[in-house]
mmCIF file of C-alpha atoms and ligand atoms in Angstrom:
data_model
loop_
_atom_site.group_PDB
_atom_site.id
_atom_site.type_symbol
_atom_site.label_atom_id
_atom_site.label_comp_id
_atom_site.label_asym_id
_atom_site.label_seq_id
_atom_site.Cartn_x
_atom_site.Cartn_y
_atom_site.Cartn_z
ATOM 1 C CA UNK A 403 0.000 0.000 0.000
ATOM 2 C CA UNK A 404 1.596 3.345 -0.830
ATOM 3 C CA UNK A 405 1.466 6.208 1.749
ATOM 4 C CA UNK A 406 0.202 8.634 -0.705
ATOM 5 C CA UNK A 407 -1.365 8.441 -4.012
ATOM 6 C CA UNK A 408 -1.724 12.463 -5.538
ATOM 7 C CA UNK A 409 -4.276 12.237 -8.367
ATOM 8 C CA UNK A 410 -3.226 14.761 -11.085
ATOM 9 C CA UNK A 411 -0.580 15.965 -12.846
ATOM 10 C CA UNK A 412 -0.697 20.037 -13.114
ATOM 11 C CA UNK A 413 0.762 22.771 -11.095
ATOM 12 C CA UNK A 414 -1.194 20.992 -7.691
ATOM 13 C CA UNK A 415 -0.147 17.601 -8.453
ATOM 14 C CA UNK A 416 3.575 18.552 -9.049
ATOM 15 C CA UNK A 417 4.443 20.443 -6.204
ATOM 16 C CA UNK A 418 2.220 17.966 -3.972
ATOM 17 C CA UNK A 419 4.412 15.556 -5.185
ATOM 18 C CA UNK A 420 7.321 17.862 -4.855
ATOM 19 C CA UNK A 421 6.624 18.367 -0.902
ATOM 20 C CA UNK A 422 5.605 14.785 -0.351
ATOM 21 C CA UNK A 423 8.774 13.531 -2.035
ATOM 22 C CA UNK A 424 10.929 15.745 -0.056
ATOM 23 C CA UNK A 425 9.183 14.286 3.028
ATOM 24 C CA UNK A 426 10.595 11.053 1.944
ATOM 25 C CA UNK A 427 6.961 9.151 1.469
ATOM 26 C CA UNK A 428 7.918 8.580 -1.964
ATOM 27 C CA UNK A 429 3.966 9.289 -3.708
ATOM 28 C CA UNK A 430 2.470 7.809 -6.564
ATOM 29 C CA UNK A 431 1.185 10.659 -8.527
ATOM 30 C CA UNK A 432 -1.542 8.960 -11.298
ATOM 31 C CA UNK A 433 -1.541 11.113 -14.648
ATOM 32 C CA UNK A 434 -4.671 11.454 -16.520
ATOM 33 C CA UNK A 435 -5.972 12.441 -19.508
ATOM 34 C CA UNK A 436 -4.722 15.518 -19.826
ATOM 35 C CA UNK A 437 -0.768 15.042 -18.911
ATOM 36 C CA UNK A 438 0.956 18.209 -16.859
ATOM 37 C CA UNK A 439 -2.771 19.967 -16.529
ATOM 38 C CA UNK A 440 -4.456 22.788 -18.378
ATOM 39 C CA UNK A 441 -0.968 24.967 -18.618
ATOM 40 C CA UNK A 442 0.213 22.755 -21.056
ATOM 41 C CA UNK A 443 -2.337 24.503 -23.322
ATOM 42 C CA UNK A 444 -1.521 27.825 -22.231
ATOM 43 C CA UNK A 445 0.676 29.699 -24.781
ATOM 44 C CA UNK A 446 2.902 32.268 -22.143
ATOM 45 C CA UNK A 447 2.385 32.197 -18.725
ATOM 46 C CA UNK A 448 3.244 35.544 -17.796
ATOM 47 C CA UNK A 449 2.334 36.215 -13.639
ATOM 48 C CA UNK A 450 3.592 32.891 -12.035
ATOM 49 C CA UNK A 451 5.937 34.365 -9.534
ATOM 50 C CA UNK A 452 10.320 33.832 -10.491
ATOM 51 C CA UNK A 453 9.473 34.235 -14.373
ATOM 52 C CA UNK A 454 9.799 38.003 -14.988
ATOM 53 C CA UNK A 455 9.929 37.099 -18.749
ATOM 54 C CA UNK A 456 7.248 34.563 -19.036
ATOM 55 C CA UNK A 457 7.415 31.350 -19.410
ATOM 56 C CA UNK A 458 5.752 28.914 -21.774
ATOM 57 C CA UNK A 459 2.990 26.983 -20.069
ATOM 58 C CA UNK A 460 4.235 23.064 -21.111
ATOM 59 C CA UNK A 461 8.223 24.633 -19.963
ATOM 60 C CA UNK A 462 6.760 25.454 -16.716
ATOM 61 C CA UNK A 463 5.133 21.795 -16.160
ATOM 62 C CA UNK A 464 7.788 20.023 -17.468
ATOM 63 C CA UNK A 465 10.356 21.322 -14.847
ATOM 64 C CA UNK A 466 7.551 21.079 -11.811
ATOM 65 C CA UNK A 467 7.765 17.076 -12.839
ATOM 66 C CA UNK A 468 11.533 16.830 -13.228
ATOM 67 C CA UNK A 469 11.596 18.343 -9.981
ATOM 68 C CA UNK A 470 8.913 16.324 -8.566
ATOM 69 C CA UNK A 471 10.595 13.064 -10.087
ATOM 70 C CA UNK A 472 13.961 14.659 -8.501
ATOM 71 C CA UNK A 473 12.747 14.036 -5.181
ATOM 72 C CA UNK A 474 11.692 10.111 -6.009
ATOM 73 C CA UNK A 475 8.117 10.754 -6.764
ATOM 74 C CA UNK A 476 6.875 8.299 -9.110
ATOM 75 C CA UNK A 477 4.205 9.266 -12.269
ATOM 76 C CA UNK A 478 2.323 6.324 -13.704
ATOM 77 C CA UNK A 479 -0.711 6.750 -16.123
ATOM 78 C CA UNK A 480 -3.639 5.983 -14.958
ATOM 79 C CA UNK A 481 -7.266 7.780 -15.391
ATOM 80 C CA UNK A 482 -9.219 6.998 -12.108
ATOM 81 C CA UNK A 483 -12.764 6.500 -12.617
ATOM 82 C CA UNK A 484 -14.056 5.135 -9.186
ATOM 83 C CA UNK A 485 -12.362 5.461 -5.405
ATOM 84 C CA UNK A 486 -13.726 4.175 -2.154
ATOM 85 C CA UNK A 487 -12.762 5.451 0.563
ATOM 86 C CA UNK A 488 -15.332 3.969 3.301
ATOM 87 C CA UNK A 489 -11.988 1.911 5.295
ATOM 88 C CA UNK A 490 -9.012 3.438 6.162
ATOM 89 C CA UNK A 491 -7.368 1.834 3.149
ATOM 90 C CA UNK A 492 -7.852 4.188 0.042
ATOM 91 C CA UNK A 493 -8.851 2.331 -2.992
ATOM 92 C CA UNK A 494 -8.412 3.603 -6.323
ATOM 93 C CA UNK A 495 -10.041 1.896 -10.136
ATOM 94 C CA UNK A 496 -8.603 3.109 -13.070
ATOM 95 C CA UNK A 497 -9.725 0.526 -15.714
ATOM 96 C CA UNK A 498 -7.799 -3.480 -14.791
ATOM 97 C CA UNK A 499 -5.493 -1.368 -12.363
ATOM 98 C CA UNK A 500 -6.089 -0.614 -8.613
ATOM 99 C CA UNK A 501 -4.228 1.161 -5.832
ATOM 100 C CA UNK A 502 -4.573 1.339 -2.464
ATOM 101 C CA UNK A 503 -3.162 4.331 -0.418
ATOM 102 C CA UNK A 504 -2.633 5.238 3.189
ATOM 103 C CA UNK A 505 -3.871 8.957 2.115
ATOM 104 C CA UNK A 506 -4.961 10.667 -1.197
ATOM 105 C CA UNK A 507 -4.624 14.197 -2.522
ATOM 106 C CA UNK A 508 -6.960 15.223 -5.008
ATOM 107 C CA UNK A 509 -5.881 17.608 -7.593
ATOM 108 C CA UNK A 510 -7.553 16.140 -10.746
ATOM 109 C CA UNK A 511 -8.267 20.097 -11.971
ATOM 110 C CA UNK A 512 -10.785 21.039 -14.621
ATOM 111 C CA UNK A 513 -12.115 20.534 -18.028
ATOM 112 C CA UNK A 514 -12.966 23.000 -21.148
ATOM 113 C CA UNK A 515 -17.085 23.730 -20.552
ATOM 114 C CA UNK A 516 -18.468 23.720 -23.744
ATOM 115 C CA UNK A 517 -21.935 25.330 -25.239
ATOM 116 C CA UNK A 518 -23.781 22.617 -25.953
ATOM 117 C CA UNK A 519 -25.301 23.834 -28.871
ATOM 118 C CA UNK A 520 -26.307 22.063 -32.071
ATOM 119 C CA UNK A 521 -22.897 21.227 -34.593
ATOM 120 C CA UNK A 522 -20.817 21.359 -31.364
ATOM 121 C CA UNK A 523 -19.262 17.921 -30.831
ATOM 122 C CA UNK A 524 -19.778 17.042 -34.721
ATOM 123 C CA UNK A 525 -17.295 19.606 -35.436
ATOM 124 C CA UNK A 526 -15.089 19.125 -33.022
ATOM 125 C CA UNK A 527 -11.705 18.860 -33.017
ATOM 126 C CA UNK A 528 -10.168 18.518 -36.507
ATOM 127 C CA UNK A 529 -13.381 19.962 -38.152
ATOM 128 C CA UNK A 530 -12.871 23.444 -37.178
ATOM 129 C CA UNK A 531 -14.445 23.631 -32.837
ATOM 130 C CA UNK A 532 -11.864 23.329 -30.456
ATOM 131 C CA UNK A 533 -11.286 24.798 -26.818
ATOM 132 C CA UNK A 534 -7.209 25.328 -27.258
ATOM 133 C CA UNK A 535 -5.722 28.297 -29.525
ATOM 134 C CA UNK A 536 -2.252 26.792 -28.622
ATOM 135 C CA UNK A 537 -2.876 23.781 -29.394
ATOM 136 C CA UNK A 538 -4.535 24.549 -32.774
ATOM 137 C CA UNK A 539 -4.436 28.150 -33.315
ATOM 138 C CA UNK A 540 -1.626 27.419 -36.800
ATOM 139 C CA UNK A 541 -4.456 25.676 -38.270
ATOM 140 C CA UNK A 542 -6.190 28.598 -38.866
ATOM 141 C CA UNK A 543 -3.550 31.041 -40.856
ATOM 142 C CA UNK A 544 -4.723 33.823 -42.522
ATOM 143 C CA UNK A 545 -8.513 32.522 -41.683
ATOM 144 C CA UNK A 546 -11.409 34.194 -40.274
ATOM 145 C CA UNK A 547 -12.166 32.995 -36.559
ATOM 146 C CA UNK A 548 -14.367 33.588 -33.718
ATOM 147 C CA UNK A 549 -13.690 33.566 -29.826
ATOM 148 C CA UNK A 550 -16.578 32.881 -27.479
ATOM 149 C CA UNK A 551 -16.372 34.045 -24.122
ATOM 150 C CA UNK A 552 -15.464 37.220 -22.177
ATOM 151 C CA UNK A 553 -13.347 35.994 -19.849
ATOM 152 C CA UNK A 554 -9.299 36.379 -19.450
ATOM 153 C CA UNK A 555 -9.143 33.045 -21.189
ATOM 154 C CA UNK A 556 -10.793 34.668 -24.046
ATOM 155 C CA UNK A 557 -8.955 37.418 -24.186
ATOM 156 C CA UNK A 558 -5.662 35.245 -23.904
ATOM 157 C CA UNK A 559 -6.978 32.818 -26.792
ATOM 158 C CA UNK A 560 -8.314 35.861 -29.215
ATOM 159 C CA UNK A 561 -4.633 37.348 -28.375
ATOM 160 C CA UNK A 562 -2.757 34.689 -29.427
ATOM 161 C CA UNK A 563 -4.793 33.804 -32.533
ATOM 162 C CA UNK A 564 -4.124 37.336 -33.834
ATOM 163 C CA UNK A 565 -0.635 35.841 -34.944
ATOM 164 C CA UNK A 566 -1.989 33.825 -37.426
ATOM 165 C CA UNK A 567 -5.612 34.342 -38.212
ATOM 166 C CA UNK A 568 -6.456 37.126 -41.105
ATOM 167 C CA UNK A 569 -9.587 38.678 -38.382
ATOM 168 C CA UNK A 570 -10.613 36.774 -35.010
ATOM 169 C CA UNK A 571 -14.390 38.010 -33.612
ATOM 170 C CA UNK A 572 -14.880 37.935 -29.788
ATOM 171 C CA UNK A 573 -18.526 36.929 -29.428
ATOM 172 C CA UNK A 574 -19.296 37.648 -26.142
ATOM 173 C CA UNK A 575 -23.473 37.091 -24.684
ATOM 174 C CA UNK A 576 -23.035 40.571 -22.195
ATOM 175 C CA UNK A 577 -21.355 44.102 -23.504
ATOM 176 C CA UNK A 578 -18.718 43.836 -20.955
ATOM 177 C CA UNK A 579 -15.686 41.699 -20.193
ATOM 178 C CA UNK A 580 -15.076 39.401 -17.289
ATOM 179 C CA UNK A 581 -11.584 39.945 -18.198
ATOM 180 C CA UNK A 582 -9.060 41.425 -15.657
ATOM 181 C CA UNK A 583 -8.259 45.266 -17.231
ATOM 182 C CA UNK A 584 -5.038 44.790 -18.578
ATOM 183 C CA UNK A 585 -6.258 41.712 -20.661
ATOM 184 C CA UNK A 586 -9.434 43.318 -21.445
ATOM 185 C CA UNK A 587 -7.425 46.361 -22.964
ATOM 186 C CA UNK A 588 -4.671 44.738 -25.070
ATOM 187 C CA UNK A 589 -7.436 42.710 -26.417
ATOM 188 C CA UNK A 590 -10.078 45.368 -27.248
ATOM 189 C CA UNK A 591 -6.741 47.501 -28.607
ATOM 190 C CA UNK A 592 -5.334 44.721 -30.485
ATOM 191 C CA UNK A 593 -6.736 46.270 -34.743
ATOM 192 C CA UNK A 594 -6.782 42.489 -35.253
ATOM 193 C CA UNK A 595 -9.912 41.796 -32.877
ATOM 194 C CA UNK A 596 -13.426 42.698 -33.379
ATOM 195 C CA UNK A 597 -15.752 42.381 -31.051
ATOM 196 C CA UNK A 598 -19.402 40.802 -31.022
ATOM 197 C CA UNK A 599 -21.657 42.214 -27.901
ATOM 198 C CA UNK A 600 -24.816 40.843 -26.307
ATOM 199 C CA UNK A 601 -24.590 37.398 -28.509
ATOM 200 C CA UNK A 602 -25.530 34.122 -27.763
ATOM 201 C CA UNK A 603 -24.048 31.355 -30.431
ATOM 202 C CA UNK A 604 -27.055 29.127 -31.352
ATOM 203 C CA UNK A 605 -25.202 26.814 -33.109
ATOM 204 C CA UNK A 606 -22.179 25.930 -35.195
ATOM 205 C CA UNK A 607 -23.000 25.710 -39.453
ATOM 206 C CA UNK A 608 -21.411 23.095 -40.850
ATOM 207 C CA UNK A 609 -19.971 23.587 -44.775
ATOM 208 C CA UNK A 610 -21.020 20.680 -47.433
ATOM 209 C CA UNK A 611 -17.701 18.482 -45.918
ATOM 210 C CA UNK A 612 -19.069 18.843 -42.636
ATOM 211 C CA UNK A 613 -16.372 21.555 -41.761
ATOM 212 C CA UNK A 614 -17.174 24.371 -39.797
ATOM 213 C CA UNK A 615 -18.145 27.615 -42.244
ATOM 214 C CA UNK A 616 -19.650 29.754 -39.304
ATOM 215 C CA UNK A 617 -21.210 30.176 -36.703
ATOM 216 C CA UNK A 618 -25.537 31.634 -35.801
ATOM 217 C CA UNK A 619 -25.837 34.054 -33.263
ATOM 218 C CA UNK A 620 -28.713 35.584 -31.561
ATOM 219 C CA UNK A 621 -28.773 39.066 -30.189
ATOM 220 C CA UNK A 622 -29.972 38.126 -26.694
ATOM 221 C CA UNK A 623 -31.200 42.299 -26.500
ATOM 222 C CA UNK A 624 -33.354 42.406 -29.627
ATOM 223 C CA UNK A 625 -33.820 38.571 -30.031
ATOM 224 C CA UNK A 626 -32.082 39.004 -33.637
ATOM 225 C CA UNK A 627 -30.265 36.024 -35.302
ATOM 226 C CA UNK A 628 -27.372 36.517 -37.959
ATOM 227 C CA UNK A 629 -24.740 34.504 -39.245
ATOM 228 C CA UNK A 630 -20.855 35.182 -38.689
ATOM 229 C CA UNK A 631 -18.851 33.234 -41.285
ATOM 230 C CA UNK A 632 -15.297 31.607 -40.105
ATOM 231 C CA UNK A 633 -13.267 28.767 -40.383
ATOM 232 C CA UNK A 634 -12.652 28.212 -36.553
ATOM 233 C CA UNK A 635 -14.286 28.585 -33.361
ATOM 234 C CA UNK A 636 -12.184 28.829 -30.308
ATOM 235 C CA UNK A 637 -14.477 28.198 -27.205
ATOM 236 C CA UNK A 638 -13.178 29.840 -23.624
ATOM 237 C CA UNK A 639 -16.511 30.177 -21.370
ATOM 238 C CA UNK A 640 -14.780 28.791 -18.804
ATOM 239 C CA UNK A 641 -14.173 25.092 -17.067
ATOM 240 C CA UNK A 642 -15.720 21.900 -15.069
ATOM 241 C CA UNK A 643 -14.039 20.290 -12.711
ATOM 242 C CA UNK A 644 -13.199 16.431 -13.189
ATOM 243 C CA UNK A 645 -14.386 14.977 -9.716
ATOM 244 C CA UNK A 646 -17.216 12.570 -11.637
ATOM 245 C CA UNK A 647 -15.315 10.166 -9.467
ATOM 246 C CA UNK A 648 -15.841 11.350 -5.593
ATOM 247 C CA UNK A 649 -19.882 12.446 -6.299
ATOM 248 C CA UNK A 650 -21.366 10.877 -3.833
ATOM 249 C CA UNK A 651 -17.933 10.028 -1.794
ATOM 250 C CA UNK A 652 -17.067 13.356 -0.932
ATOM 251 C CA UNK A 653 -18.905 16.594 -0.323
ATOM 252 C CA UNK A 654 -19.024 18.694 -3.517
ATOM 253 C CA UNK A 655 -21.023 21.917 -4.061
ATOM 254 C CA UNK A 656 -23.852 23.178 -6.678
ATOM 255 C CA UNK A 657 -21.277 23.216 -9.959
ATOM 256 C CA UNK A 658 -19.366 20.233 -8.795
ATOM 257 C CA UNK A 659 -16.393 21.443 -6.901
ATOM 258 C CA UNK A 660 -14.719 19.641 -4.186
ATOM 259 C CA UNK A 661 -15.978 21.066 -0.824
ATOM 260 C CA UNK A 662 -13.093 21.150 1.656
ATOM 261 C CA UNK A 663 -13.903 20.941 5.578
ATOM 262 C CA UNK A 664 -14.737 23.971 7.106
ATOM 263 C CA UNK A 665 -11.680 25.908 8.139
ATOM 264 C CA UNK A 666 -9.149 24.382 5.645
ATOM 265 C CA UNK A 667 -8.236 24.561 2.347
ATOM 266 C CA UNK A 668 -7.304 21.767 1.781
ATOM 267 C CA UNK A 669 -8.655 18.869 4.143
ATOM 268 C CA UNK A 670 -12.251 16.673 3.244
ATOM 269 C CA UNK A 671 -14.041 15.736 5.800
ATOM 270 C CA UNK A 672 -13.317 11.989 4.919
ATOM 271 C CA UNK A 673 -9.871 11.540 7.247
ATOM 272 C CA UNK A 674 -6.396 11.222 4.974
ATOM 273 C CA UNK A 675 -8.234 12.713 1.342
ATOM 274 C CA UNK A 676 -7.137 16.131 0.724
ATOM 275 C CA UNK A 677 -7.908 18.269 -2.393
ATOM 276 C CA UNK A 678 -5.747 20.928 -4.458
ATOM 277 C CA UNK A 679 -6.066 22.891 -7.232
ATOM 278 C CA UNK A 680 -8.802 23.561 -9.971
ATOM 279 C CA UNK A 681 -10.851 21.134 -8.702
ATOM 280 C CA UNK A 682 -11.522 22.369 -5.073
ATOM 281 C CA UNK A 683 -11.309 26.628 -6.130
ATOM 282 C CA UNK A 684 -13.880 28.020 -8.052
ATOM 283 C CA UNK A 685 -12.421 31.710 -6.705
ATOM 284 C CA UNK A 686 -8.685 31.970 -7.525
ATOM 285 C CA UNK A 687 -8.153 29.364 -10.133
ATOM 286 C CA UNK A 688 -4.659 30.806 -10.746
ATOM 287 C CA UNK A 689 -1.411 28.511 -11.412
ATOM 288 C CA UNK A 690 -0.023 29.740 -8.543
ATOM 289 C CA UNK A 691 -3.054 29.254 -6.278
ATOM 290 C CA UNK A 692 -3.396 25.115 -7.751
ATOM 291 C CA UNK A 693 0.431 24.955 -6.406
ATOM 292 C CA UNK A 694 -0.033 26.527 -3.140
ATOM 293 C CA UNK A 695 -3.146 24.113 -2.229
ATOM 294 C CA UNK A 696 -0.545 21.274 -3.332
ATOM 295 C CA UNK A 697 2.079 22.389 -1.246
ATOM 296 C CA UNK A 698 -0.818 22.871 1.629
ATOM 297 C CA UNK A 699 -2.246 19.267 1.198
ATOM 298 C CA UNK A 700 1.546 17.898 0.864
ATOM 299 C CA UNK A 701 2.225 18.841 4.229
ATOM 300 C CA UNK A 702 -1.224 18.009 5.727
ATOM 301 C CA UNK A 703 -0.769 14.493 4.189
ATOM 302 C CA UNK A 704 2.591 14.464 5.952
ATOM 303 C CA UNK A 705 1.361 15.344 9.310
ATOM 304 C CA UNK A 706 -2.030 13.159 8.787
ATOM 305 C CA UNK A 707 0.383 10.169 8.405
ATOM 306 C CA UNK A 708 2.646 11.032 11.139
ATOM 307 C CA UNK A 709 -0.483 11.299 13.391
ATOM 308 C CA UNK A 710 -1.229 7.465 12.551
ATOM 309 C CA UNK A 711 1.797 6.050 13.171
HETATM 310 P P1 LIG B 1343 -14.245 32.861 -16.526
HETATM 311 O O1 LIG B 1343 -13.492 33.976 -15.897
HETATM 312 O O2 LIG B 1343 -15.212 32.096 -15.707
HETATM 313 O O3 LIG B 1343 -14.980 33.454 -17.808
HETATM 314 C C1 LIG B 1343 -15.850 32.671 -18.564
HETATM 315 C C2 LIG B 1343 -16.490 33.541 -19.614
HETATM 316 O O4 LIG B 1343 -17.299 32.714 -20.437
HETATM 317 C C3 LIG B 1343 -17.357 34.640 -19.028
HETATM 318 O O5 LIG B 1343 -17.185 35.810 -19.770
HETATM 319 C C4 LIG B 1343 -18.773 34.070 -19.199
HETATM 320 O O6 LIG B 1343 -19.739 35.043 -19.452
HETATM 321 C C5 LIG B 1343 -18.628 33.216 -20.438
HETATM 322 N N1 LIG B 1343 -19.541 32.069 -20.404
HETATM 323 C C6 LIG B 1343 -19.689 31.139 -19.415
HETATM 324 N N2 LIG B 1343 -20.601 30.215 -19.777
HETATM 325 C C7 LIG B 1343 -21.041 30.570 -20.998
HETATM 326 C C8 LIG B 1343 -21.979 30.019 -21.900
HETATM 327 N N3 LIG B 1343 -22.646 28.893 -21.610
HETATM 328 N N4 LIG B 1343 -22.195 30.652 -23.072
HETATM 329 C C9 LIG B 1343 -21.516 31.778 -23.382
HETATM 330 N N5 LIG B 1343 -20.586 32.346 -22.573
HETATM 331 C C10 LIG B 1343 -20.376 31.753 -21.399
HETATM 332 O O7 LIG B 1343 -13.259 31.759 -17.127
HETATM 333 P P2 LIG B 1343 -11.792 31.937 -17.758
HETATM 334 O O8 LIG B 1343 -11.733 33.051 -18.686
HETATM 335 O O9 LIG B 1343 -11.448 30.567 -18.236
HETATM 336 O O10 LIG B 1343 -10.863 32.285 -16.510
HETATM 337 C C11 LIG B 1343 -10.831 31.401 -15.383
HETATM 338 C C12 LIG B 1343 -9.832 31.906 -14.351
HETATM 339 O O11 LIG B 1343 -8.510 31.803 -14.856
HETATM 340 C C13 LIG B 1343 -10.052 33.374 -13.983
HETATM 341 O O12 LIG B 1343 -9.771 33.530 -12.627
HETATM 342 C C14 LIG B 1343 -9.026 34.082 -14.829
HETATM 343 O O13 LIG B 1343 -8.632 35.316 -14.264
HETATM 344 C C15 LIG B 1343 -7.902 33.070 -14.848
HETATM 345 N N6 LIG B 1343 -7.076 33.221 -16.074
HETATM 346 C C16 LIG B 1343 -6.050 34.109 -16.015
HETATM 347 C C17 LIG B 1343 -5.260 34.324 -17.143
HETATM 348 C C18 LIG B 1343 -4.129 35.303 -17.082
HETATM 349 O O14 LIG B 1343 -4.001 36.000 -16.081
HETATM 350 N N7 LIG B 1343 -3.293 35.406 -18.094
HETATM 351 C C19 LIG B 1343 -5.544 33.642 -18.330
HETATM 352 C C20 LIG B 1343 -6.627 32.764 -18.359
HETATM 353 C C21 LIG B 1343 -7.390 32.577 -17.219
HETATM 354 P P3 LIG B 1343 -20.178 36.095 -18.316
HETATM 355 O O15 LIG B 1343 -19.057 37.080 -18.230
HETATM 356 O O16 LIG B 1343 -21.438 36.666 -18.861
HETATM 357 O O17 LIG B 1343 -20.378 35.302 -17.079
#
């Protein structure tokens, strides 16, 4: 039985592991579908403190695993679908595999929300929807795109599409941006971006190859629908978090996050699970944030399994 299984492999799951390998318990950190977390999509990471030139987002999570692995954590792939934690032993299912842990830490993050709007899914991916400009925003050179969302992912995405895409279209359903002020500005400045107020997409049109040619919007003031034509549509309204696993194991509130005991961060009520990150912080949700809570639940792990001894 290990003493600590971390579930997740962004900036909580790292420095967890970081802390928990430098307090010599040697964890098992289980990787999932998404491998070093949503930075890996991020283009430049620009406010996580000790980088005062940025850093690129899949730099920054590859050295918070070499320095996790440093330290003698161990990363194995494995997407958890089921715990139970009812006995003092931990058990984790991930497909044929099982583990069984002393304590868990829970920093399984969050997940792209989508509109859920007609041509949505069918398009996705190859065929012209996606939820990552950095993963796919060279696709779409010298193309007509749209961002929806008015949030500082938005802004980030419509930003970094401007370096390739002939016009990108911020369709936004208020007339004012979530988006912290500095984001907000060098977007709304940027002669690349235009900007589409008060609209809600209705659905994605598909093109006679079943490749996205646009996108229908209704005017949610005047109840008006039009039709914005583009090759691309770059969806940033925001995130889930993954904890399908722990409903009904572990407290979570109205949209699904991870509830920690009152008083803490970081500690469940369920005695040796802690949580971290993206999944467990609907407020912050900042890089920096996800790795405090995993240095937090490292070191309540630590004292948590000192206490048993
Ligand atoms: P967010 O701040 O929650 O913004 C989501 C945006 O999507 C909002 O503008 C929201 O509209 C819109 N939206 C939500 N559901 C929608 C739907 N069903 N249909 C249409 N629009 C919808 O999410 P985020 O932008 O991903 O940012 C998350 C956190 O990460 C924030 O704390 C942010 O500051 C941080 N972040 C920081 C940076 C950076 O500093 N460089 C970059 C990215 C993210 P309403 O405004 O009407 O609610």
């Amino acid at each position: 039985m290990e003493d600590v299984i971390i579930l997740g492999t962004g900036c909580a799951g790292f420095t967890a592991g970081i802390y928990t390998a430098r307090a010599n318990l040697s964890p098992l950190i289980l990787e999932g579908k998404q491998p070093g977390g949503q930075l890996t999509t991020t283009s430049e990471v620009e406010n996580f403190p000790g980088f005062p030139d940025g850093i690129d987002g899949f730099a920054l999570m590859d050295q918070l695993r070499r320095q996790a692995l440093r330290f003698g954590a161990r990363v194995e792939n494995a997407y958890v679908e089921k715990v139970d934690f009812t006995d003092s032993r931990k058990v984790l299912f991930a497909g044929d595999k099982t583990f069984e842990a002393k304590s868990v830490i829970i920093a399984t993050g969050a997940a792209p929300r989508l509109l859920g709007v007609p041509g949505e899914m069918e398009m996705f991916g190859g065929k012209g929807v996606t939820t990552c400009a950095t993963c796919d925003g060279a696709f779409y050179r010298d193309m007509d795109v749209v961002v929806v969302g008015g949030g500082d992912s938005a802004c980030e995405e419509a930003l970094f599409l401007t370096r390739f895409c002939s016009k990108v279209t911020l369709v936004h359903r208020r007339d004012e941006l979530r988006a912290s002020k500095i984001m907000a500005e060098r977007t709304l400045e940027n002669e690349k971006v235009s900007t589409l107020w008060d609209s809600a997409v209705q659905e994605i049109l598909p093109d006679d190859e079943g490749k996205t040619r646009g996108i229908r919007v209704k005017n949610v003031k005047n109840g008006e629908e039009s039709d914005v034509p583009c090759k691309g549509v770059f969806i940033a309204i925001g995130h889930v978090p993954n904890t399908a696993p722990f409903k009904g194991v572990l407290p979570l509130d109205e949209n699904g996050y991870l509830h920690p005991e009152s008083g803490s961060m970081v500690r469940t009520s369920m005695p040796g699970v802690f949580v971290a990150g993206d999944c467990a912080d609907h407020v912050y949700r900042q890089a920096i944030t996800a790795a405090g809570m995993g240095c937090q639940s490292a070191i309540e792990a630590e004292r948590w399994l000192a206490e048993c001894e």
